[in-house]
């Protein structure tokens, strides 16, 4: 359970992404950084608008201007060898961001994350994907990226979800529960408002 003060189901397997980034790093004569995505939040990706756009050929500033003109709502996923993150866009405006880097900065959210991702977008070894979401979904995710982990790795062998949800309701918790398989594949997210 994570409490608010929100990881996405991957179409590209994490192993495929790591292999692609490792190959790019080797080609450029640098070491691939390992990114721990455990702190990133699971959220619905939505409808694919554009997938796997190379930053070699994509001008992010022009893309963001177009999304602004279209009053776009959704996410812009950005994947680089050194970082992975999301920009959350509501009515064409960047409302929040989340980035995970391999450096000491770890997970960053907010405007600093947006600035970091915009800086990374100038690199030629990145991939951008755009997903359309409902405005309510963007608001729900973007407004709740700050969270405190209350419980981690609870097993359904020991915790009955229905009873756990009742207890959380009684204690008036507001937050979410990320549901994953034993292999840590995301299954979904349950939002709770206390």
PDB file of C-alpha atoms in Angstrom:
ATOM      1  CA  UNK A   1       0.000   0.000   0.000  1.00  0.00           C
ATOM      2  CA  UNK A   2       1.227   3.456  -0.833  1.00  0.00           C
ATOM      3  CA  UNK A   3      -0.359   6.492   0.698  1.00  0.00           C
ATOM      4  CA  UNK A   4      -0.611   9.892  -1.023  1.00  0.00           C
ATOM      5  CA  UNK A   5       0.855  13.053   0.991  1.00  0.00           C
ATOM      6  CA  UNK A   6       1.228   6.234  -8.060  1.00  0.00           C
ATOM      7  CA  UNK A   7       4.446   1.628 -12.872  1.00  0.00           C
ATOM      8  CA  UNK A   8       3.040   1.012 -16.083  1.00  0.00           C
ATOM      9  CA  UNK A   9       2.320  -2.276 -17.796  1.00  0.00           C
ATOM     10  CA  UNK A  10       5.119  -2.536 -20.279  1.00  0.00           C
ATOM     11  CA  UNK A  11       4.475  -3.314 -23.915  1.00  0.00           C
ATOM     12  CA  UNK A  12       8.213  -3.593 -24.383  1.00  0.00           C
ATOM     13  CA  UNK A  13       9.615  -6.139 -21.972  1.00  0.00           C
ATOM     14  CA  UNK A  14      12.145  -4.739 -19.471  1.00  0.00           C
ATOM     15  CA  UNK A  15      14.737  -7.232 -20.742  1.00  0.00           C
ATOM     16  CA  UNK A  16      14.268  -6.003 -24.329  1.00  0.00           C
ATOM     17  CA  UNK A  17      14.687  -2.397 -23.193  1.00  0.00           C
ATOM     18  CA  UNK A  18      17.841  -3.254 -21.217  1.00  0.00           C
ATOM     19  CA  UNK A  19      19.303  -5.126 -24.207  1.00  0.00           C
ATOM     20  CA  UNK A  20      18.592  -2.180 -26.510  1.00  0.00           C
ATOM     21  CA  UNK A  21      20.185   0.290 -24.090  1.00  0.00           C
ATOM     22  CA  UNK A  22      23.170  -1.984 -23.440  1.00  0.00           C
ATOM     23  CA  UNK A  23      23.811  -2.196 -27.207  1.00  0.00           C
ATOM     24  CA  UNK A  24      23.649   1.603 -27.551  1.00  0.00           C
ATOM     25  CA  UNK A  25      26.003   2.075 -24.578  1.00  0.00           C
ATOM     26  CA  UNK A  26      28.500  -0.459 -25.971  1.00  0.00           C
ATOM     27  CA  UNK A  27      28.373   1.185 -29.408  1.00  0.00           C
ATOM     28  CA  UNK A  28      29.135   4.558 -27.808  1.00  0.00           C
ATOM     29  CA  UNK A  29      31.889   3.082 -25.606  1.00  0.00           C
ATOM     30  CA  UNK A  30      30.223   3.755 -22.263  1.00  0.00           C
ATOM     31  CA  UNK A  31      28.894   1.583 -19.492  1.00  0.00           C
ATOM     32  CA  UNK A  32      25.154   0.946 -19.230  1.00  0.00           C
ATOM     33  CA  UNK A  33      23.601   2.186 -15.988  1.00  0.00           C
ATOM     34  CA  UNK A  34      21.196  -0.076 -14.153  1.00  0.00           C
ATOM     35  CA  UNK A  35      17.898   1.616 -13.291  1.00  0.00           C
ATOM     36  CA  UNK A  36      15.813   0.359 -10.388  1.00  0.00           C
ATOM     37  CA  UNK A  37      12.212   1.096 -11.401  1.00  0.00           C
ATOM     38  CA  UNK A  38      10.715  -0.229  -8.179  1.00  0.00           C
ATOM     39  CA  UNK A  39       9.724   3.230  -6.889  1.00  0.00           C
ATOM     40  CA  UNK A  40       7.934   4.222 -10.097  1.00  0.00           C
ATOM     41  CA  UNK A  41       4.194   4.093  -9.887  1.00  0.00           C
ATOM     42  CA  UNK A  42       1.924   1.701 -11.821  1.00  0.00           C
ATOM     43  CA  UNK A  43      -0.652   3.631 -13.827  1.00  0.00           C
ATOM     44  CA  UNK A  44      -2.811   3.052 -16.910  1.00  0.00           C
ATOM     45  CA  UNK A  45      -1.049   3.947 -20.134  1.00  0.00           C
ATOM     46  CA  UNK A  46      -4.196   4.596 -22.134  1.00  0.00           C
ATOM     47  CA  UNK A  47      -4.609   4.715 -25.911  1.00  0.00           C
ATOM     48  CA  UNK A  48      -1.389   4.702 -27.953  1.00  0.00           C
ATOM     49  CA  UNK A  49      -1.044   7.904 -29.998  1.00  0.00           C
ATOM     50  CA  UNK A  50       2.605   7.460 -31.058  1.00  0.00           C
ATOM     51  CA  UNK A  51       4.970   4.666 -30.042  1.00  0.00           C
ATOM     52  CA  UNK A  52       8.772   4.428 -30.058  1.00  0.00           C
ATOM     53  CA  UNK A  53       9.570   7.785 -31.639  1.00  0.00           C
ATOM     54  CA  UNK A  54      13.345   8.183 -31.767  1.00  0.00           C
ATOM     55  CA  UNK A  55      14.737  11.366 -30.208  1.00  0.00           C
ATOM     56  CA  UNK A  56      17.140  11.434 -33.169  1.00  0.00           C
ATOM     57  CA  UNK A  57      14.230  12.531 -35.369  1.00  0.00           C
ATOM     58  CA  UNK A  58      11.805  14.073 -32.869  1.00  0.00           C
ATOM     59  CA  UNK A  59      11.896  17.703 -31.769  1.00  0.00           C
ATOM     60  CA  UNK A  60      10.326  17.526 -28.316  1.00  0.00           C
ATOM     61  CA  UNK A  61       9.638  21.277 -28.135  1.00  0.00           C
ATOM     62  CA  UNK A  62       7.672  21.141 -31.407  1.00  0.00           C
ATOM     63  CA  UNK A  63       5.879  17.982 -30.238  1.00  0.00           C
ATOM     64  CA  UNK A  64       4.857  19.653 -26.963  1.00  0.00           C
ATOM     65  CA  UNK A  65       3.641  22.733 -28.903  1.00  0.00           C
ATOM     66  CA  UNK A  66       1.477  20.450 -31.065  1.00  0.00           C
ATOM     67  CA  UNK A  67       0.067  18.684 -27.998  1.00  0.00           C
ATOM     68  CA  UNK A  68      -0.730  22.093 -26.502  1.00  0.00           C
ATOM     69  CA  UNK A  69      -2.614  23.157 -29.649  1.00  0.00           C
ATOM     70  CA  UNK A  70      -4.542  19.864 -29.589  1.00  0.00           C
ATOM     71  CA  UNK A  71      -5.391  20.370 -25.886  1.00  0.00           C
ATOM     72  CA  UNK A  72      -3.979  16.869 -25.359  1.00  0.00           C
ATOM     73  CA  UNK A  73      -4.511  14.857 -22.164  1.00  0.00           C
ATOM     74  CA  UNK A  74      -2.252  11.918 -21.421  1.00  0.00           C
ATOM     75  CA  UNK A  75       1.340  10.895 -20.830  1.00  0.00           C
ATOM     76  CA  UNK A  76       4.594  11.243 -22.676  1.00  0.00           C
ATOM     77  CA  UNK A  77       6.849   8.310 -21.801  1.00  0.00           C
ATOM     78  CA  UNK A  78      10.580   8.921 -22.278  1.00  0.00           C
ATOM     79  CA  UNK A  79      13.116   6.103 -22.212  1.00  0.00           C
ATOM     80  CA  UNK A  80      16.897   6.695 -22.285  1.00  0.00           C
ATOM     81  CA  UNK A  81      19.868   4.523 -21.295  1.00  0.00           C
ATOM     82  CA  UNK A  82      20.453   6.710 -18.218  1.00  0.00           C
ATOM     83  CA  UNK A  83      16.863   7.581 -17.330  1.00  0.00           C
ATOM     84  CA  UNK A  84      13.233   6.667 -17.734  1.00  0.00           C
ATOM     85  CA  UNK A  85      10.272   8.858 -16.964  1.00  0.00           C
ATOM     86  CA  UNK A  86       6.907  10.354 -17.774  1.00  0.00           C
ATOM     87  CA  UNK A  87       5.473  13.777 -18.399  1.00  0.00           C
ATOM     88  CA  UNK A  88       1.819  14.093 -17.437  1.00  0.00           C
ATOM     89  CA  UNK A  89      -0.071  16.456 -19.734  1.00  0.00           C
ATOM     90  CA  UNK A  90      -3.520  17.937 -19.089  1.00  0.00           C
ATOM     91  CA  UNK A  91      -5.159  20.225 -21.658  1.00  0.00           C
ATOM     92  CA  UNK A  92      -1.817  20.530 -23.439  1.00  0.00           C
ATOM     93  CA  UNK A  93       0.089  21.662 -20.338  1.00  0.00           C
ATOM     94  CA  UNK A  94       2.737  19.662 -18.464  1.00  0.00           C
ATOM     95  CA  UNK A  95       1.232  19.252 -14.987  1.00  0.00           C
ATOM     96  CA  UNK A  96       3.753  16.872 -13.445  1.00  0.00           C
ATOM     97  CA  UNK A  97       6.623  14.572 -14.210  1.00  0.00           C
ATOM     98  CA  UNK A  98       8.416  11.553 -12.819  1.00  0.00           C
ATOM     99  CA  UNK A  99      11.904  10.391 -13.744  1.00  0.00           C
ATOM    100  CA  UNK A 100      14.208   7.647 -12.490  1.00  0.00           C
ATOM    101  CA  UNK A 101      17.902   8.057 -13.251  1.00  0.00           C
ATOM    102  CA  UNK A 102      20.844   5.759 -12.689  1.00  0.00           C
ATOM    103  CA  UNK A 103      22.780   8.498 -10.917  1.00  0.00           C
ATOM    104  CA  UNK A 104      22.627   9.623  -7.306  1.00  0.00           C
ATOM    105  CA  UNK A 105      19.438  11.606  -7.855  1.00  0.00           C
ATOM    106  CA  UNK A 106      17.283   8.426  -8.055  1.00  0.00           C
ATOM    107  CA  UNK A 107      13.559   9.168  -8.394  1.00  0.00           C
ATOM    108  CA  UNK A 108      12.571  12.782  -9.013  1.00  0.00           C
ATOM    109  CA  UNK A 109       9.041  14.150  -9.394  1.00  0.00           C
ATOM    110  CA  UNK A 110       7.515  17.522 -10.228  1.00  0.00           C
ATOM    111  CA  UNK A 111       8.952  20.350 -12.276  1.00  0.00           C
ATOM    112  CA  UNK A 112      12.523  19.165 -11.646  1.00  0.00           C
ATOM    113  CA  UNK A 113      11.605  15.837 -13.283  1.00  0.00           C
ATOM    114  CA  UNK A 114      10.083  17.677 -16.251  1.00  0.00           C
ATOM    115  CA  UNK A 115      13.268  19.761 -16.660  1.00  0.00           C
ATOM    116  CA  UNK A 116      15.425  16.617 -16.405  1.00  0.00           C
ATOM    117  CA  UNK A 117      13.394  14.811 -19.071  1.00  0.00           C
ATOM    118  CA  UNK A 118      13.425  17.841 -21.359  1.00  0.00           C
ATOM    119  CA  UNK A 119      17.226  17.951 -21.053  1.00  0.00           C
ATOM    120  CA  UNK A 120      17.496  14.214 -21.812  1.00  0.00           C
ATOM    121  CA  UNK A 121      15.289  14.642 -24.898  1.00  0.00           C
ATOM    122  CA  UNK A 122      18.169  16.382 -26.688  1.00  0.00           C
ATOM    123  CA  UNK A 123      20.082  13.075 -26.651  1.00  0.00           C
ATOM    124  CA  UNK A 124      19.888  10.920 -29.765  1.00  0.00           C
ATOM    125  CA  UNK A 125      19.515   7.543 -28.035  1.00  0.00           C
ATOM    126  CA  UNK A 126      16.065   7.988 -26.524  1.00  0.00           C
ATOM    127  CA  UNK A 127      12.599   6.755 -27.356  1.00  0.00           C
ATOM    128  CA  UNK A 128       9.338   8.666 -26.842  1.00  0.00           C
ATOM    129  CA  UNK A 129       5.820   7.238 -26.662  1.00  0.00           C
ATOM    130  CA  UNK A 130       2.581   9.174 -26.276  1.00  0.00           C
ATOM    131  CA  UNK A 131      -0.567   7.795 -24.640  1.00  0.00           C
ATOM    132  CA  UNK A 132      -3.992   9.460 -24.478  1.00  0.00           C
ATOM    133  CA  UNK A 133      -5.818   9.370 -21.136  1.00  0.00           C
ATOM    134  CA  UNK A 134      -9.002  10.943 -19.831  1.00  0.00           C
ATOM    135  CA  UNK A 135      -8.435  14.263 -18.012  1.00  0.00           C
ATOM    136  CA  UNK A 136      -9.654  12.628 -14.783  1.00  0.00           C
ATOM    137  CA  UNK A 137      -7.031   9.880 -15.118  1.00  0.00           C
ATOM    138  CA  UNK A 138      -4.231  12.390 -15.710  1.00  0.00           C
ATOM    139  CA  UNK A 139      -5.322  14.408 -12.681  1.00  0.00           C
ATOM    140  CA  UNK A 140      -5.561  11.325 -10.479  1.00  0.00           C
ATOM    141  CA  UNK A 141      -2.057  10.155 -11.374  1.00  0.00           C
ATOM    142  CA  UNK A 142      -0.308  13.509 -11.630  1.00  0.00           C
ATOM    143  CA  UNK A 143      -1.691  14.799  -8.350  1.00  0.00           C
ATOM    144  CA  UNK A 144      -0.608  11.707  -6.452  1.00  0.00           C
ATOM    145  CA  UNK A 145       2.976  10.987  -7.413  1.00  0.00           C
ATOM    146  CA  UNK A 146       4.102  11.824  -3.879  1.00  0.00           C
ATOM    147  CA  UNK A 147       3.523   8.833  -1.682  1.00  0.00           C
ATOM    148  CA  UNK A 148       4.729   7.127   1.419  1.00  0.00           C
ATOM    149  CA  UNK A 149       5.003   3.343   1.332  1.00  0.00           C
ATOM    150  CA  UNK A 150       3.064   1.924   4.279  1.00  0.00           C
ATOM    151  CA  UNK A 151       3.229  -1.778   3.370  1.00  0.00           C
ATOM    152  CA  UNK A 152       5.437  -3.499   0.826  1.00  0.00           C
ATOM    153  CA  UNK A 153       5.440  -6.994  -0.687  1.00  0.00           C
ATOM    154  CA  UNK A 154       2.341  -8.214   1.156  1.00  0.00           C
ATOM    155  CA  UNK A 155       1.349 -11.674  -0.003  1.00  0.00           C
ATOM    156  CA  UNK A 156      -2.237 -12.814  -0.523  1.00  0.00           C
ATOM    157  CA  UNK A 157      -1.188 -15.957   1.364  1.00  0.00           C
ATOM    158  CA  UNK A 158      -1.123 -13.873   4.540  1.00  0.00           C
ATOM    159  CA  UNK A 159      -3.355 -10.878   3.787  1.00  0.00           C
ATOM    160  CA  UNK A 160      -6.981 -11.165   2.669  1.00  0.00           C
ATOM    161  CA  UNK A 161      -7.528  -8.252   0.303  1.00  0.00           C
ATOM    162  CA  UNK A 162     -11.202  -7.754   1.184  1.00  0.00           C
ATOM    163  CA  UNK A 163     -10.422  -7.535   4.914  1.00  0.00           C
ATOM    164  CA  UNK A 164      -7.398  -5.341   4.251  1.00  0.00           C
ATOM    165  CA  UNK A 165      -9.527  -2.910   2.206  1.00  0.00           C
ATOM    166  CA  UNK A 166     -12.128  -2.798   4.978  1.00  0.00           C
ATOM    167  CA  UNK A 167      -9.439  -1.975   7.546  1.00  0.00           C
ATOM    168  CA  UNK A 168      -8.033   0.786   5.348  1.00  0.00           C
ATOM    169  CA  UNK A 169     -11.527   2.217   4.906  1.00  0.00           C
ATOM    170  CA  UNK A 170     -12.144   2.158   8.661  1.00  0.00           C
ATOM    171  CA  UNK A 171      -8.854   3.982   9.243  1.00  0.00           C
ATOM    172  CA  UNK A 172      -9.786   6.489   6.521  1.00  0.00           C
ATOM    173  CA  UNK A 173      -6.624   5.959   4.453  1.00  0.00           C
ATOM    174  CA  UNK A 174      -6.279   7.704   1.105  1.00  0.00           C
ATOM    175  CA  UNK A 175      -3.838   6.094  -1.275  1.00  0.00           C
ATOM    176  CA  UNK A 176      -3.491   3.134  -3.547  1.00  0.00           C
ATOM    177  CA  UNK A 177      -2.556  -0.517  -3.656  1.00  0.00           C
ATOM    178  CA  UNK A 178      -0.402  -1.797  -6.503  1.00  0.00           C
ATOM    179  CA  UNK A 179      -1.276  -5.393  -7.356  1.00  0.00           C
ATOM    180  CA  UNK A 180       1.489  -7.516  -8.892  1.00  0.00           C
ATOM    181  CA  UNK A 181       2.148 -11.153  -9.679  1.00  0.00           C
ATOM    182  CA  UNK A 182       4.778 -13.152  -7.786  1.00  0.00           C
ATOM    183  CA  UNK A 183       7.170 -12.300 -10.627  1.00  0.00           C
ATOM    184  CA  UNK A 184       6.497  -8.573  -9.974  1.00  0.00           C
ATOM    185  CA  UNK A 185       4.516  -8.040 -13.204  1.00  0.00           C
ATOM    186  CA  UNK A 186       1.962  -5.246 -12.719  1.00  0.00           C
ATOM    187  CA  UNK A 187      -1.683  -6.326 -12.683  1.00  0.00           C
ATOM    188  CA  UNK A 188      -3.412  -3.144 -11.615  1.00  0.00           C
ATOM    189  CA  UNK A 189      -3.905  -0.418  -9.055  1.00  0.00           C
ATOM    190  CA  UNK A 190      -6.703   0.025  -6.523  1.00  0.00           C
ATOM    191  CA  UNK A 191      -7.287   3.637  -5.457  1.00  0.00           C
ATOM    192  CA  UNK A 192      -8.650   4.281  -1.992  1.00  0.00           C
ATOM    193  CA  UNK A 193     -10.163   7.502  -0.759  1.00  0.00           C
ATOM    194  CA  UNK A 194     -10.709   7.696   2.998  1.00  0.00           C
TER     195      UNK A 194
END
